[in-house]
CSV table of C-alpha atoms in Angstrom, one decimal:
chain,number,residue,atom,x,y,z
A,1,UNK,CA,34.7,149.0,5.9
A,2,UNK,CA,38.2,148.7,5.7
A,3,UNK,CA,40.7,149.4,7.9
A,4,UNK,CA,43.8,151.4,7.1
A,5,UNK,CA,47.4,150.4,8.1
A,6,UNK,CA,48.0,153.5,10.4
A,7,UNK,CA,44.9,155.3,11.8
A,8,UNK,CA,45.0,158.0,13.3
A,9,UNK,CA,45.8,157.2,17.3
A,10,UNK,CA,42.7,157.6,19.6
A,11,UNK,CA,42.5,160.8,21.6
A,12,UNK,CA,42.8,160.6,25.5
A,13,UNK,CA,39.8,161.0,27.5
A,14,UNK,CA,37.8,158.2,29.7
A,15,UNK,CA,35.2,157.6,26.7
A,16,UNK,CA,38.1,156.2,24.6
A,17,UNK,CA,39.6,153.8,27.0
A,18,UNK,CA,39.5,150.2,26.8
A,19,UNK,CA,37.7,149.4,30.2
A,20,UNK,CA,38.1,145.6,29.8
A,21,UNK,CA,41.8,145.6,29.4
A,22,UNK,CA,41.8,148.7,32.2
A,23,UNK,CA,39.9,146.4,34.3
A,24,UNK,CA,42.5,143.3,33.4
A,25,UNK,CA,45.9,145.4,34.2
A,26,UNK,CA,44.0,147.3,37.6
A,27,UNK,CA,43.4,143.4,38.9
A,28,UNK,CA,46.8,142.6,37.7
A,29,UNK,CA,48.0,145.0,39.9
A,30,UNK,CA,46.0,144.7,42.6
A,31,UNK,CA,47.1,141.3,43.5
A,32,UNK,CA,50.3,142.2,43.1
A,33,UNK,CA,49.9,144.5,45.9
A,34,UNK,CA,48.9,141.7,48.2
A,35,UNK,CA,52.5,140.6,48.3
A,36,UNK,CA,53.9,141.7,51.1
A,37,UNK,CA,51.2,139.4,53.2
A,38,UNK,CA,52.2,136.4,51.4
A,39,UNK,CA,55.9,136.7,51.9
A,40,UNK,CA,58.9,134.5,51.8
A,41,UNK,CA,61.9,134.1,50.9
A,42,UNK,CA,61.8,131.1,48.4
A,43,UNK,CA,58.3,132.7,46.5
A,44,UNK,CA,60.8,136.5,46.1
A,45,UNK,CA,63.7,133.9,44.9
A,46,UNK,CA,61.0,132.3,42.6
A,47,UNK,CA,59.5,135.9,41.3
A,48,UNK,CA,63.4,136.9,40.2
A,49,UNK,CA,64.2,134.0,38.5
A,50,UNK,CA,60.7,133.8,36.6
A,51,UNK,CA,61.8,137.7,35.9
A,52,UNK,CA,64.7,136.3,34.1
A,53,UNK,CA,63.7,133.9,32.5
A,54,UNK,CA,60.2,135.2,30.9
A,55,UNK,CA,61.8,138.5,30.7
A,56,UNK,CA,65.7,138.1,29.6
A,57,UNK,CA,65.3,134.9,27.7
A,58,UNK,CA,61.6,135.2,26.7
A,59,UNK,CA,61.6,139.0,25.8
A,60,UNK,CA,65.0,140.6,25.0
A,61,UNK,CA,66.6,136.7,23.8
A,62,UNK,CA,63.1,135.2,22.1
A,63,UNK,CA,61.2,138.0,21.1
A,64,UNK,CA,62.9,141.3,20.4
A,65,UNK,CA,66.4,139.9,19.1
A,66,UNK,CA,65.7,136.9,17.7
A,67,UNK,CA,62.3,136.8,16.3
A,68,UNK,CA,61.8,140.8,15.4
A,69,UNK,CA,65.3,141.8,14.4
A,70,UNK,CA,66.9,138.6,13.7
A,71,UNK,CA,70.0,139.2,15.1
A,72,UNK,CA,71.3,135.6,15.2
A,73,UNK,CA,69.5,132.4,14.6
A,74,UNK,CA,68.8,129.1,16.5
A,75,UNK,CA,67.4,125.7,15.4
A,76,UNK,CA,63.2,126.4,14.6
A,77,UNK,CA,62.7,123.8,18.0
A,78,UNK,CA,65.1,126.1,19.8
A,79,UNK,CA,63.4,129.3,18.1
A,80,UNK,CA,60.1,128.1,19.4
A,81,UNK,CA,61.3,127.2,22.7
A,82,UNK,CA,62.2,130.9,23.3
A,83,UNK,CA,58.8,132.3,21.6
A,84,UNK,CA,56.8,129.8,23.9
A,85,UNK,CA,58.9,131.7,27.2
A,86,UNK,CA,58.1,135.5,26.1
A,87,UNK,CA,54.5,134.1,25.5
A,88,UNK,CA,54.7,133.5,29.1
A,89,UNK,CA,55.8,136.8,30.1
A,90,UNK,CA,52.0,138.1,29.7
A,91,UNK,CA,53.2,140.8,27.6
A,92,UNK,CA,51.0,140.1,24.1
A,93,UNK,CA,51.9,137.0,21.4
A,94,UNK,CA,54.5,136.8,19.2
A,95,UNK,CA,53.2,137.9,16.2
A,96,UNK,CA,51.5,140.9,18.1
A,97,UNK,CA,54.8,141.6,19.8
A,98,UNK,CA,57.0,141.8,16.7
A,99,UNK,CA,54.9,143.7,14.7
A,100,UNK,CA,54.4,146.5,17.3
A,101,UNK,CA,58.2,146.8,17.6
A,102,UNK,CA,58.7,147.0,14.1
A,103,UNK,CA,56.1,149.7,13.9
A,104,UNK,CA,58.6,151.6,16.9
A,105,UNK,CA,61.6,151.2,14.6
A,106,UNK,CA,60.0,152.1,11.1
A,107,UNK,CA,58.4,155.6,13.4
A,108,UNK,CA,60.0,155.7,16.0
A,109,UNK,CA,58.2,158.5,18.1
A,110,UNK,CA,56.3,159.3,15.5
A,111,UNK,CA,53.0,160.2,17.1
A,112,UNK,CA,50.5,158.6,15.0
A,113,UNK,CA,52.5,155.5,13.8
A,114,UNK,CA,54.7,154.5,16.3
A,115,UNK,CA,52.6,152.9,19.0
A,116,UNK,CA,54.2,153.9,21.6
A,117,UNK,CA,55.3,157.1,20.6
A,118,UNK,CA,57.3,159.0,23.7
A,119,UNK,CA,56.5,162.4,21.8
A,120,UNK,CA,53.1,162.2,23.1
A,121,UNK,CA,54.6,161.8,26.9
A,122,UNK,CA,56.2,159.8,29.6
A,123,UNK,CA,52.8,157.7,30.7
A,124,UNK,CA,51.3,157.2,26.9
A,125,UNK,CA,54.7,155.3,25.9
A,126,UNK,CA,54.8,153.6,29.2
A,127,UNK,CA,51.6,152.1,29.1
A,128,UNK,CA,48.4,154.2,28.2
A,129,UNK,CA,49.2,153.4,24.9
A,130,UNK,CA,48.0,149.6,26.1
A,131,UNK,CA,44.1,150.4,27.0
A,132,UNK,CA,43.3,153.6,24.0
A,133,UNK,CA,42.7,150.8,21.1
A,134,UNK,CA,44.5,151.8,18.1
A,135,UNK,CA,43.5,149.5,15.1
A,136,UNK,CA,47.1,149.4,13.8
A,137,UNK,CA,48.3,148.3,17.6
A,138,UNK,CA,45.4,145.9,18.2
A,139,UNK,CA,43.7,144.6,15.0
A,140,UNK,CA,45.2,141.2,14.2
A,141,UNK,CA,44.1,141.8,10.5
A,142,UNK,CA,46.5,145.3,10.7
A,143,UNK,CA,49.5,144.5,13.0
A,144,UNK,CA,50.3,141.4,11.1
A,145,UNK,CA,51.2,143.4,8.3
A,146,UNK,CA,54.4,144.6,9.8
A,147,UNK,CA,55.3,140.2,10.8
A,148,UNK,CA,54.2,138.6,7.9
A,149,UNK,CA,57.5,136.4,8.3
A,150,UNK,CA,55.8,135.1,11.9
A,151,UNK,CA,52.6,135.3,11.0
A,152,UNK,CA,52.7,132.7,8.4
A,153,UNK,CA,54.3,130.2,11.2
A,154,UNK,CA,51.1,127.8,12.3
A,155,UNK,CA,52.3,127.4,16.0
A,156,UNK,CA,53.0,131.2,16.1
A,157,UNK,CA,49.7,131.9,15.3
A,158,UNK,CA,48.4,129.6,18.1
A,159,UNK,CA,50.4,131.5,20.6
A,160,UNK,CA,49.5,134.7,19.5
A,161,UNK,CA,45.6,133.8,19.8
A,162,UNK,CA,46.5,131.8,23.5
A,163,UNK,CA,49.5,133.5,24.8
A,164,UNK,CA,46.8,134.4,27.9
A,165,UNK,CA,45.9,130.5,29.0
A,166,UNK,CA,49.6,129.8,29.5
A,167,UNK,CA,49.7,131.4,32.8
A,168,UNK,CA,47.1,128.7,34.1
A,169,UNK,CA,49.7,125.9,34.4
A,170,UNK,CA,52.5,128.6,35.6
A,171,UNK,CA,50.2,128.8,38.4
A,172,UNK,CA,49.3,125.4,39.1
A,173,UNK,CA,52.6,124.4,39.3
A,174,UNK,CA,53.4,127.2,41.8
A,175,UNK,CA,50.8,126.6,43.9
A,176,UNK,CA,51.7,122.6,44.2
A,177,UNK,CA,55.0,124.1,44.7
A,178,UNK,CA,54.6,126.6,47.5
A,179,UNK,CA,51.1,127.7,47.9
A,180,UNK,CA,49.2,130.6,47.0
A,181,UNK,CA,52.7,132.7,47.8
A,182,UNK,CA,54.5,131.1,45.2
A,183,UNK,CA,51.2,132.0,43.0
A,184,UNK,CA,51.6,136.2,44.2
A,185,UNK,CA,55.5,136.5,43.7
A,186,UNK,CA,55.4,134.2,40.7
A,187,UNK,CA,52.7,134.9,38.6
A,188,UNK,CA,51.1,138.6,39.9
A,189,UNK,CA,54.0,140.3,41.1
A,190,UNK,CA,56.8,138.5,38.4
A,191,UNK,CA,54.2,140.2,35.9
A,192,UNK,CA,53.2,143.3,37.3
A,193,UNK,CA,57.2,144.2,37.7
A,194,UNK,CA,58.4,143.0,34.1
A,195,UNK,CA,55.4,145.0,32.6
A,196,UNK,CA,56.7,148.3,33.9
A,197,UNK,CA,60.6,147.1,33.7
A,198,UNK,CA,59.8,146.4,29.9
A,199,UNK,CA,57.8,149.7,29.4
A,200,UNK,CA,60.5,151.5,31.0
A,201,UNK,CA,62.5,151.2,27.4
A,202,UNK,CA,59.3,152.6,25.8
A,203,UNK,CA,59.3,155.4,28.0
A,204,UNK,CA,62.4,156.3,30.4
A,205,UNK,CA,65.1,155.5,27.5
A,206,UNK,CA,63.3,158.1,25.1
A,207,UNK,CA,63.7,160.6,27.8
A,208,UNK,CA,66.7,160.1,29.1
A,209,UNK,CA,70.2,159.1,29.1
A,210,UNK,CA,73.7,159.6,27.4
A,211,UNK,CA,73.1,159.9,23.2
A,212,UNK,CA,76.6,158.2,21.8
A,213,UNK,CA,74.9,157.8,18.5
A,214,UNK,CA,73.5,161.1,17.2
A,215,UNK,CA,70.4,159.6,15.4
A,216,UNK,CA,67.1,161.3,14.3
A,217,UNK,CA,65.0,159.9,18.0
A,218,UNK,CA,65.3,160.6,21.1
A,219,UNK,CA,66.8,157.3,22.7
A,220,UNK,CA,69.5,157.1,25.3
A,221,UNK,CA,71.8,154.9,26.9
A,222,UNK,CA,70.1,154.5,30.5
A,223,UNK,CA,72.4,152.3,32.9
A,224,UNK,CA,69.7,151.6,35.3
A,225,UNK,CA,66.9,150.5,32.9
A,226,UNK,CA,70.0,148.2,31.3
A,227,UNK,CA,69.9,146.7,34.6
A,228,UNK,CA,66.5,146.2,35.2
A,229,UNK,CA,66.0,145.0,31.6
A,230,UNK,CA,68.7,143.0,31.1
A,231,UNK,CA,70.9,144.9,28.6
A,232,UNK,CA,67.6,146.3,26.6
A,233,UNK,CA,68.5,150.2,28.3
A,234,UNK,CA,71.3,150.6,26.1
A,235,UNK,CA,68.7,151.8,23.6
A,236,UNK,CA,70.7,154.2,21.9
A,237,UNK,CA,73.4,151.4,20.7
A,238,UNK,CA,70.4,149.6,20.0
A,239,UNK,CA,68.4,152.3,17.8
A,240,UNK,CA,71.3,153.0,16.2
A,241,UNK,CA,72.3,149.6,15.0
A,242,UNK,CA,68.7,147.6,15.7
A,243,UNK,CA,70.0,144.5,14.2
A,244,UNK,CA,73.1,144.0,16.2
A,245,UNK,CA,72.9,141.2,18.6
A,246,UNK,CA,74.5,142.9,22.0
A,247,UNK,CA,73.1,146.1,23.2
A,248,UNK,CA,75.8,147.0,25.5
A,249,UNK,CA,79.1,147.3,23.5
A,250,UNK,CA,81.6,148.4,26.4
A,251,UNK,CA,82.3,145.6,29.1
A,252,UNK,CA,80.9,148.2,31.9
A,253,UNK,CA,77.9,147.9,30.0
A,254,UNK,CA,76.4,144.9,31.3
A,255,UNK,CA,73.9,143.1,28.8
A,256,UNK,CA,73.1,140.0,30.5
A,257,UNK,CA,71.1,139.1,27.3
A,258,UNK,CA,74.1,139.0,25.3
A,259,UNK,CA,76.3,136.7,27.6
A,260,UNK,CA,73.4,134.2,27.2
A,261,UNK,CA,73.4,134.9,23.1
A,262,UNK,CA,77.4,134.3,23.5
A,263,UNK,CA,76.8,131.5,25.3
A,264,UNK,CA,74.7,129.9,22.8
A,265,UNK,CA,77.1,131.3,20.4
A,266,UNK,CA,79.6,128.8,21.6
A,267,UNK,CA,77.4,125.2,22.2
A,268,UNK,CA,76.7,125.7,19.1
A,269,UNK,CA,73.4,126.4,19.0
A,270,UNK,CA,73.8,130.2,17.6
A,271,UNK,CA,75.1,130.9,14.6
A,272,UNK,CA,75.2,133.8,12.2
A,273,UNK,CA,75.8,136.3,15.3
A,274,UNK,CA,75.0,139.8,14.0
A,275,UNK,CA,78.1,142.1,16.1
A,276,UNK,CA,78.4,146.0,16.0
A,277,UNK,CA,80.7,146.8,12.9
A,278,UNK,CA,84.0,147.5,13.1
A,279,UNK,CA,83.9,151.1,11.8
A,280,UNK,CA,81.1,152.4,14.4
A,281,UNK,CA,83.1,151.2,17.3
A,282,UNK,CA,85.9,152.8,16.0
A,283,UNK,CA,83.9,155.8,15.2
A,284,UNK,CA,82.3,156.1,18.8
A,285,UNK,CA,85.4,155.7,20.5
């Protein structure tokens, strides 16, 4: 039997859910909560910068600028470097990652095709779209469809089948650093809070916030998810023009993501920086 490239999405209801990956995210969480009786100082330092790095560099930089929109490019070792961080962010593999927001941008809130549609409400697009299995979403054979450009690359492939064993030496080396609190803040908690910082763009930005672009979805510029999610809330810049580099284009919209792209930019290790054109800034002035 074969498998067509956008079934229709599972209905809600307990006898369609995914226990296994319900069971995975409830334990997940769970430890998470046991952070307040392994705290410190140092292991909350090491959970924000873990946050930063796995989520602004590995997400937002590797992932979602670089590799699914190709906003700017970077030496393959370099490219590679930043795939191998958002593999560590415990959010899905690279190939698995792009597709899935290619499939957002081609539907966007589409309820059968985009996967995390925000027309079918706030918590599917935050995160029940994760445990209903939608072959499009899930099935390797499917989803690969929409990356075929990373899912010819060998090592990309590798990460997308073991993305999940990299957290095993994350938390070796923060337990030889500090114990099992460096192993709550920086591997339980670090993930528990970039999950829903990253599904609040799925969610909160198609809901909510100012609409500078009038486009045909629903996403806004939210100034708090921007913060949270280092420049990825100014979605409505970003729906607008996907395949600009920066997501905030005013200086009071702070896109840490982009100052590290700029930076880059100038070691020259970017090149071929995609910027918002001349005649929409002029236009949304």
């Amino acid at each position: 039997m074969t498998t067509t490239l956008n079934p229709t999405p599972p209905k809600l209801g307990l006898a369609n859910l995914d226990w296994t990956l319900v069971g995975f995210l409830g334990v997940i969480h769970g430890a998470a909560l046991l952070a307040p009786w392994f705290f410190s100082w140092s292991a909350l330092g090491v959970m924000v910068a873990l946050h930063w790095l796995f989520g602004s560099i590995g997400i937002c930089l590797g992932y979602h600028r670089l590799l699914t929109h190709r906003s700017f490019q970077v030496p393959r070792w370099l490219e590679y470097v930043f795939a191998t961080i958002g593999a560590m962010a415990l959010q899905g593999g690279p190939i698995f990652w792009v597709a899935g927001h290619r499939q957002h941008h081609l539907y966007t809130e589409d309820a059968e095709k985009d996967p995390y549609a925000a027309s079918r409400g706030f918590w599917w697009s935050h995160m029940l779209w994760l445990v209903y299995r939608n072959p499009a979403t899930f099935n390797g054979q499917v989803y690969r469809r929409y990356a075929p450009d990373i899912a010819r690359d060998p090592y990309y492939r590798w990460l997308d089948r073991y993305f999940l064993l990299l957290q095993v030496p994350i938390a070796i080396a923060l337990f030889a650093l500090g114990g099992w609190s460096f192993v709550i803040y920086g591997v339980f908690l670090r993930i528990v809070v970039l999950w829903h910082s990253t599904w609040l763009i799925n969610s909160a930005t198609h809901m909510w916030g100012k609409r500078r672009f009038h486009i045909e979805d629903n996403s806004g510029n939210l100034w708090w998810t921007a913060l949270l999610t280092y420049g990825e809330g100014w979605h409505n810049n970003h729906h607008a023009y996907p395949n600009v580099a920066p997501a905030g284009w005013r200086w009071w919209e702070v896109d840490v993501t982009w100052y590290a792209i700029l930076l880059l930019e100038k070691l020259g290790l970017a090149r071929r920086v995609v910027r918002p054109p001349t005649e929409a800034v002029a236009q949304e002035r």
